[in-house]
Amino acid sequence: MKPLIIANWKMNPSNSKDAFDLAKAVVRGLEGVKADVVLCPPFVYVAQLLPSSNVFIGAQDCFWVQEGAYTGEVSPQMLKNLGCSYVIFGHSERKKLGETTEMTAKKTQAALLASLVPVVCIGEHIEEEMKSILKGIAPKDVSQIIFVYEPEWAISTQPHARPATPKEAQAAFKKMCSLLPKTTSLLYGGSVNSKDIKGFIEAGAQGALVGAASLDAQEFIQLAKNSISR
Ligand code: PGA
């Protein structure tokens, strides 16, 4: 199976030219590379980035209703109509801004309805978080969701951040797998770079959610290349 590397650009870069140039460099550098890559820019750049054969476009969040009087929100259907294929939910940075697991669960269901692939981040309380997400999902849809083990302390912008060890990731995957069908993809997230990606793939990750390292085109391209098992 091809690895899946998801770039979470967070609230970067600050202008659309830099966003366009970064995406262009990544698409060019990954031509013919046997990895699937998803670029998740801020909403305002989503429409200007074009997918290629192995580089898809995603978003970093969306609402749980498809249309209506919800000031400031963006719906899954709008993202789908713009050519998005993936959307990230439950990120610890959103949780700090008030997103609850119940909200993540509703967003996950709405994204599936709009035929987007939900990328759901799971932190320290693996079983509890996963059970509340899975509660509202039809069994046939569970394997459409991509789960990411992303402990908050591993995110590069946290004070004293350190990546999880491959062993820690493996233990988390084991817990996650016990609640999921075998065909579900599991990713690792938290301070991943081109040097440590291999260890996570060997520990059972199908790929990674990448923050800081996704803003440097050459580093990100190398990371995607190094995720391919030989
Ligand atoms: P990081 O971010 O790779 O910079 O740790 C990952 C994330 O927050 O999704």
mmCIF file of C-alpha atoms and ligand atoms in Angstrom:
data_model
loop_
_atom_site.group_PDB
_atom_site.id
_atom_site.type_symbol
_atom_site.label_atom_id
_atom_site.label_comp_id
_atom_site.label_asym_id
_atom_site.label_seq_id
_atom_site.Cartn_x
_atom_site.Cartn_y
_atom_site.Cartn_z
ATOM 1 C CA MET A 1 0.000 0.000 0.000
ATOM 2 C CA LYS A 2 1.245 3.522 -0.821
ATOM 3 C CA PRO A 3 2.066 5.669 2.233
ATOM 4 C CA LEU A 4 -0.138 8.699 2.916
ATOM 5 C CA ILE A 5 1.599 11.906 3.990
ATOM 6 C CA ILE A 6 -0.648 14.777 5.066
ATOM 7 C CA ALA A 7 0.692 18.335 5.287
ATOM 8 C CA ASN A 8 -0.955 20.464 7.960
ATOM 9 C CA TRP A 9 0.164 23.981 7.044
ATOM 10 C CA LYS A 10 -1.768 25.407 10.025
ATOM 11 C CA MET A 11 -2.104 29.230 9.711
ATOM 12 C CA ASN A 12 0.742 29.519 7.160
ATOM 13 C CA PRO A 13 1.970 30.979 4.822
ATOM 14 C CA SER A 14 0.830 34.576 5.133
ATOM 15 C CA ASN A 15 0.084 35.244 1.449
ATOM 16 C CA SER A 16 -1.343 33.374 -1.497
ATOM 17 C CA LYS A 17 1.782 33.639 -3.649
ATOM 18 C CA ASP A 18 3.843 31.770 -1.060
ATOM 19 C CA ALA A 19 1.066 29.182 -0.727
ATOM 20 C CA PHE A 20 0.962 28.685 -4.475
ATOM 21 C CA ASP A 21 4.763 28.447 -4.756
ATOM 22 C CA LEU A 22 5.005 25.928 -1.913
ATOM 23 C CA ALA A 23 2.308 23.730 -3.442
ATOM 24 C CA LYS A 24 3.892 23.982 -6.892
ATOM 25 C CA ALA A 25 7.311 22.942 -5.568
ATOM 26 C CA VAL A 26 5.798 19.974 -3.714
ATOM 27 C CA VAL A 27 3.765 18.801 -6.729
ATOM 28 C CA ARG A 28 6.829 19.054 -8.967
ATOM 29 C CA GLY A 29 9.120 17.286 -6.496
ATOM 30 C CA LEU A 30 6.695 14.414 -6.015
ATOM 31 C CA GLU A 31 6.004 13.677 -9.660
ATOM 32 C CA GLY A 32 6.266 9.919 -10.122
ATOM 33 C CA VAL A 33 6.911 9.310 -6.395
ATOM 34 C CA LYS A 34 4.868 6.378 -5.117
ATOM 35 C CA ALA A 35 3.348 8.110 -2.118
ATOM 36 C CA ASP A 36 -0.012 9.853 -1.776
ATOM 37 C CA VAL A 37 0.287 13.353 -0.372
ATOM 38 C CA VAL A 38 -2.402 15.720 0.885
ATOM 39 C CA LEU A 39 -1.829 19.458 1.271
ATOM 40 C CA CYS A 40 -4.096 21.069 3.882
ATOM 41 C CA PRO A 41 -3.724 24.848 3.548
ATOM 42 C CA PRO A 42 -5.805 27.480 5.353
ATOM 43 C CA PHE A 43 -9.320 27.773 3.855
ATOM 44 C CA VAL A 44 -8.501 30.927 1.886
ATOM 45 C CA TYR A 45 -5.963 29.077 -0.276
ATOM 46 C CA VAL A 46 -7.960 25.897 -0.866
ATOM 47 C CA ALA A 47 -9.540 27.080 -4.135
ATOM 48 C CA GLN A 48 -6.260 28.149 -5.711
ATOM 49 C CA LEU A 49 -4.348 24.890 -5.213
ATOM 50 C CA LEU A 50 -4.839 22.249 -7.853
ATOM 51 C CA PRO A 51 -4.508 18.559 -7.110
ATOM 52 C CA SER A 52 -2.191 16.377 -9.217
ATOM 53 C CA SER A 53 -2.165 12.599 -9.729
ATOM 54 C CA ASN A 54 -0.592 11.960 -6.308
ATOM 55 C CA VAL A 55 -1.032 15.281 -4.481
ATOM 56 C CA PHE A 56 -4.532 15.889 -3.114
ATOM 57 C CA ILE A 57 -6.033 18.950 -1.426
ATOM 58 C CA GLY A 58 -7.533 18.905 2.051
ATOM 59 C CA ALA A 59 -8.749 21.355 4.689
ATOM 60 C CA GLN A 60 -7.878 21.767 8.373
ATOM 61 C CA ASP A 61 -11.467 21.818 9.657
ATOM 62 C CA CYS A 62 -15.082 22.376 8.615
ATOM 63 C CA PHE A 63 -18.562 22.563 10.133
ATOM 64 C CA TRP A 64 -21.060 19.727 10.618
ATOM 65 C CA VAL A 65 -23.965 21.242 8.625
ATOM 66 C CA GLN A 66 -23.884 21.457 4.824
ATOM 67 C CA GLU A 67 -25.595 24.855 4.359
ATOM 68 C CA GLY A 68 -27.382 27.586 6.312
ATOM 69 C CA ALA A 69 -27.189 30.409 8.833
ATOM 70 C CA TYR A 70 -23.830 29.653 10.520
ATOM 71 C CA THR A 71 -21.704 32.792 10.448
ATOM 72 C CA GLY A 72 -18.042 32.114 9.833
ATOM 73 C CA GLU A 73 -18.396 28.410 9.107
ATOM 74 C CA VAL A 74 -17.431 26.400 6.023
ATOM 75 C CA SER A 75 -19.334 23.250 5.101
ATOM 76 C CA PRO A 76 -18.020 19.857 3.981
ATOM 77 C CA GLN A 77 -20.021 20.160 0.756
ATOM 78 C CA MET A 78 -18.356 23.510 -0.060
ATOM 79 C CA LEU A 79 -14.946 21.907 0.350
ATOM 80 C CA LYS A 80 -15.941 18.964 -1.798
ATOM 81 C CA ASN A 81 -17.193 21.327 -4.503
ATOM 82 C CA LEU A 82 -13.800 23.075 -4.513
ATOM 83 C CA GLY A 83 -11.945 19.833 -5.169
ATOM 84 C CA CYS A 84 -10.967 18.930 -1.604
ATOM 85 C CA SER A 85 -10.738 15.256 -0.768
ATOM 86 C CA TYR A 86 -9.652 15.233 2.894
ATOM 87 C CA VAL A 87 -10.358 17.214 6.054
ATOM 88 C CA ILE A 88 -8.579 17.177 9.427
ATOM 89 C CA PHE A 89 -10.618 17.055 12.658
ATOM 90 C CA GLY A 90 -9.932 16.917 16.374
ATOM 91 C CA HIS A 91 -6.508 18.530 16.226
ATOM 92 C CA SER A 92 -5.264 19.435 19.713
ATOM 93 C CA GLU A 93 -4.872 23.068 18.624
ATOM 94 C CA ARG A 94 -8.607 23.147 17.795
ATOM 95 C CA LYS A 95 -9.448 21.383 21.044
ATOM 96 C CA LYS A 96 -7.706 24.230 22.878
ATOM 97 C CA LEU A 97 -10.060 26.620 21.061
ATOM 98 C CA GLY A 98 -13.094 24.725 22.293
ATOM 99 C CA GLU A 99 -13.657 21.762 19.963
ATOM 100 C CA THR A 100 -15.030 18.858 21.991
ATOM 101 C CA THR A 101 -14.950 15.185 21.029
ATOM 102 C CA GLU A 102 -18.707 15.414 20.419
ATOM 103 C CA MET A 103 -18.101 18.184 17.885
ATOM 104 C CA THR A 104 -15.330 16.169 16.234
ATOM 105 C CA ALA A 105 -17.747 13.229 15.982
ATOM 106 C CA LYS A 106 -20.437 15.366 14.299
ATOM 107 C CA LYS A 107 -17.915 16.847 11.877
ATOM 108 C CA THR A 108 -16.626 13.378 10.992
ATOM 109 C CA GLN A 109 -20.156 12.204 10.130
ATOM 110 C CA ALA A 110 -20.860 15.316 8.042
ATOM 111 C CA ALA A 111 -17.598 14.951 6.106
ATOM 112 C CA LEU A 112 -18.421 11.335 5.264
ATOM 113 C CA LEU A 113 -21.832 12.456 3.983
ATOM 114 C CA ALA A 114 -20.100 14.877 1.612
ATOM 115 C CA SER A 115 -17.689 12.118 0.484
ATOM 116 C CA LEU A 116 -14.649 13.729 2.106
ATOM 117 C CA VAL A 117 -12.120 11.548 3.900
ATOM 118 C CA PRO A 118 -12.038 12.562 7.578
ATOM 119 C CA VAL A 119 -8.562 12.601 9.143
ATOM 120 C CA VAL A 120 -9.247 12.334 12.854
ATOM 121 C CA CYS A 121 -6.546 13.136 15.411
ATOM 122 C CA ILE A 122 -6.491 11.043 18.568
ATOM 123 C CA GLY A 123 -4.537 12.201 21.610
ATOM 124 C CA GLU A 124 -3.799 10.636 24.963
ATOM 125 C CA HIS A 125 -7.215 9.159 25.810
ATOM 126 C CA ILE A 126 -7.232 6.756 22.916
ATOM 127 C CA GLU A 127 -10.139 4.474 23.817
ATOM 128 C CA GLU A 128 -12.408 7.190 25.140
ATOM 129 C CA GLU A 129 -11.870 9.493 22.150
ATOM 130 C CA MET A 130 -12.194 6.727 19.577
ATOM 131 C CA LYS A 131 -15.342 5.303 21.101
ATOM 132 C CA SER A 132 -17.111 8.663 21.023
ATOM 133 C CA ILE A 133 -16.131 9.193 17.384
ATOM 134 C CA LEU A 134 -17.109 5.674 16.316
ATOM 135 C CA LYS A 135 -20.462 5.710 18.126
ATOM 136 C CA GLY A 136 -22.176 7.665 15.341
ATOM 137 C CA ILE A 137 -20.511 6.011 12.343
ATOM 138 C CA ALA A 138 -22.149 3.213 10.349
ATOM 139 C CA PRO A 139 -19.901 0.101 10.444
ATOM 140 C CA LYS A 140 -19.525 0.180 6.643
ATOM 141 C CA ASP A 141 -18.063 3.711 6.841
ATOM 142 C CA VAL A 142 -15.515 3.198 9.617
ATOM 143 C CA SER A 143 -12.705 2.164 7.295
ATOM 144 C CA GLN A 144 -13.170 5.401 5.273
ATOM 145 C CA ILE A 145 -11.826 7.344 8.263
ATOM 146 C CA ILE A 146 -8.109 7.902 8.745
ATOM 147 C CA PHE A 147 -7.052 8.005 12.381
ATOM 148 C CA VAL A 148 -3.885 9.759 13.496
ATOM 149 C CA TYR A 149 -2.134 9.047 16.757
ATOM 150 C CA GLU A 150 -0.962 12.542 17.649
ATOM 151 C CA PRO A 151 -0.133 13.111 21.318
ATOM 152 C CA GLU A 152 -0.171 16.807 22.144
ATOM 153 C CA TRP A 153 3.284 16.703 23.766
ATOM 154 C CA ALA A 154 4.794 15.516 20.480
ATOM 155 C CA ILE A 155 3.682 18.533 18.431
ATOM 156 C CA SER A 156 6.754 20.570 17.530
ATOM 157 C CA THR A 157 5.369 23.898 18.749
ATOM 158 C CA GLN A 158 4.719 22.602 22.287
ATOM 159 C CA PRO A 159 7.303 23.593 24.886
ATOM 160 C CA HIS A 160 9.668 20.625 25.472
ATOM 161 C CA ALA A 161 8.125 18.755 22.534
ATOM 162 C CA ARG A 162 9.598 15.422 21.571
ATOM 163 C CA PRO A 163 8.375 12.982 18.932
ATOM 164 C CA ALA A 164 6.855 9.784 20.272
ATOM 165 C CA THR A 165 9.257 6.866 19.928
ATOM 166 C CA PRO A 166 8.305 4.265 17.309
ATOM 167 C CA LYS A 167 7.669 1.925 20.253
ATOM 168 C CA GLU A 168 5.193 4.349 21.828
ATOM 169 C CA ALA A 169 3.485 4.789 18.462
ATOM 170 C CA GLN A 170 3.272 1.027 18.036
ATOM 171 C CA ALA A 171 1.622 0.631 21.446
ATOM 172 C CA ALA A 172 -0.923 3.324 20.540
ATOM 173 C CA PHE A 173 -1.633 1.692 17.155
ATOM 174 C CA LYS A 174 -2.266 -1.593 18.928
ATOM 175 C CA LYS A 175 -4.951 0.010 21.107
ATOM 176 C CA MET A 176 -6.461 1.803 18.106
ATOM 177 C CA CYS A 177 -6.470 -1.337 15.937
ATOM 178 C CA SER A 178 -8.411 -3.246 18.567
ATOM 179 C CA LEU A 179 -11.352 -0.854 17.973
ATOM 180 C CA LEU A 180 -11.171 -0.770 14.167
ATOM 181 C CA PRO A 181 -11.591 -2.978 11.117
ATOM 182 C CA LYS A 182 -8.302 -4.231 9.669
ATOM 183 C CA THR A 183 -8.553 -2.036 6.571
ATOM 184 C CA THR A 184 -8.434 1.271 8.501
ATOM 185 C CA SER A 185 -5.363 3.456 7.922
ATOM 186 C CA LEU A 186 -3.448 4.714 10.939
ATOM 187 C CA LEU A 187 -1.016 7.604 10.789
ATOM 188 C CA TYR A 188 1.402 9.110 13.274
ATOM 189 C CA GLY A 189 1.690 12.857 13.920
ATOM 190 C CA GLY A 190 4.013 14.976 16.070
ATOM 191 C CA SER A 191 7.422 16.421 15.081
ATOM 192 C CA VAL A 192 7.794 14.099 12.093
ATOM 193 C CA ASN A 193 10.676 14.903 9.750
ATOM 194 C CA SER A 194 12.495 13.263 6.851
ATOM 195 C CA LYS A 195 14.858 11.471 9.238
ATOM 196 C CA ASP A 196 12.390 9.920 11.682
ATOM 197 C CA ILE A 197 9.526 8.999 9.303
ATOM 198 C CA LYS A 198 10.968 5.560 8.549
ATOM 199 C CA GLY A 199 10.817 4.483 12.181
ATOM 200 C CA PHE A 200 7.090 5.265 12.346
ATOM 201 C CA ILE A 201 6.386 3.402 9.121
ATOM 202 C CA GLU A 202 8.272 0.404 10.527
ATOM 203 C CA ALA A 203 6.176 0.701 13.695
ATOM 204 C CA GLY A 204 3.011 0.204 11.629
ATOM 205 C CA ALA A 205 1.993 3.712 10.509
ATOM 206 C CA GLN A 206 0.639 3.970 6.975
ATOM 207 C CA GLY A 207 1.960 7.526 6.881
ATOM 208 C CA ALA A 208 2.093 10.755 8.854
ATOM 209 C CA LEU A 209 0.455 14.074 9.635
ATOM 210 C CA VAL A 210 3.190 16.673 9.263
ATOM 211 C CA GLY A 211 3.174 20.237 10.561
ATOM 212 C CA ALA A 212 6.407 22.266 10.646
ATOM 213 C CA ALA A 213 8.296 20.033 8.184
ATOM 214 C CA SER A 214 5.537 20.494 5.587
ATOM 215 C CA LEU A 215 6.352 24.198 5.184
ATOM 216 C CA ASP A 216 9.787 23.473 3.715
ATOM 217 C CA ALA A 217 9.213 22.010 0.249
ATOM 218 C CA GLN A 218 12.529 20.126 -0.004
ATOM 219 C CA GLU A 219 12.286 18.663 3.506
ATOM 220 C CA PHE A 220 8.682 17.629 2.900
ATOM 221 C CA ILE A 221 9.456 16.009 -0.458
ATOM 222 C CA GLN A 222 12.299 14.065 1.149
ATOM 223 C CA LEU A 223 10.003 13.017 4.002
ATOM 224 C CA ALA A 224 7.432 11.666 1.525
ATOM 225 C CA LYS A 225 10.158 9.804 -0.382
ATOM 226 C CA ASN A 226 11.565 8.309 2.821
ATOM 227 C CA SER A 227 8.119 7.022 3.812
ATOM 228 C CA ILE A 228 8.190 4.491 0.996
ATOM 229 C CA SER A 229 9.298 1.091 2.270
ATOM 230 C CA ARG A 230 11.804 -0.578 0.041
HETATM 231 P P1 PGA B 1 4.403 19.162 13.874
HETATM 232 O O1 PGA B 1 2.816 19.353 13.789
HETATM 233 O O2 PGA B 1 4.769 18.190 12.765
HETATM 234 O O3 PGA B 1 4.968 20.508 13.664
HETATM 235 O O4 PGA B 1 4.688 18.591 15.224
HETATM 236 C C1 PGA B 1 1.975 18.274 13.564
HETATM 237 C C2 PGA B 1 0.547 18.690 13.770
HETATM 238 O O5 PGA B 1 0.300 19.554 14.647
HETATM 239 O O6 PGA B 1 -0.363 18.183 13.098
#
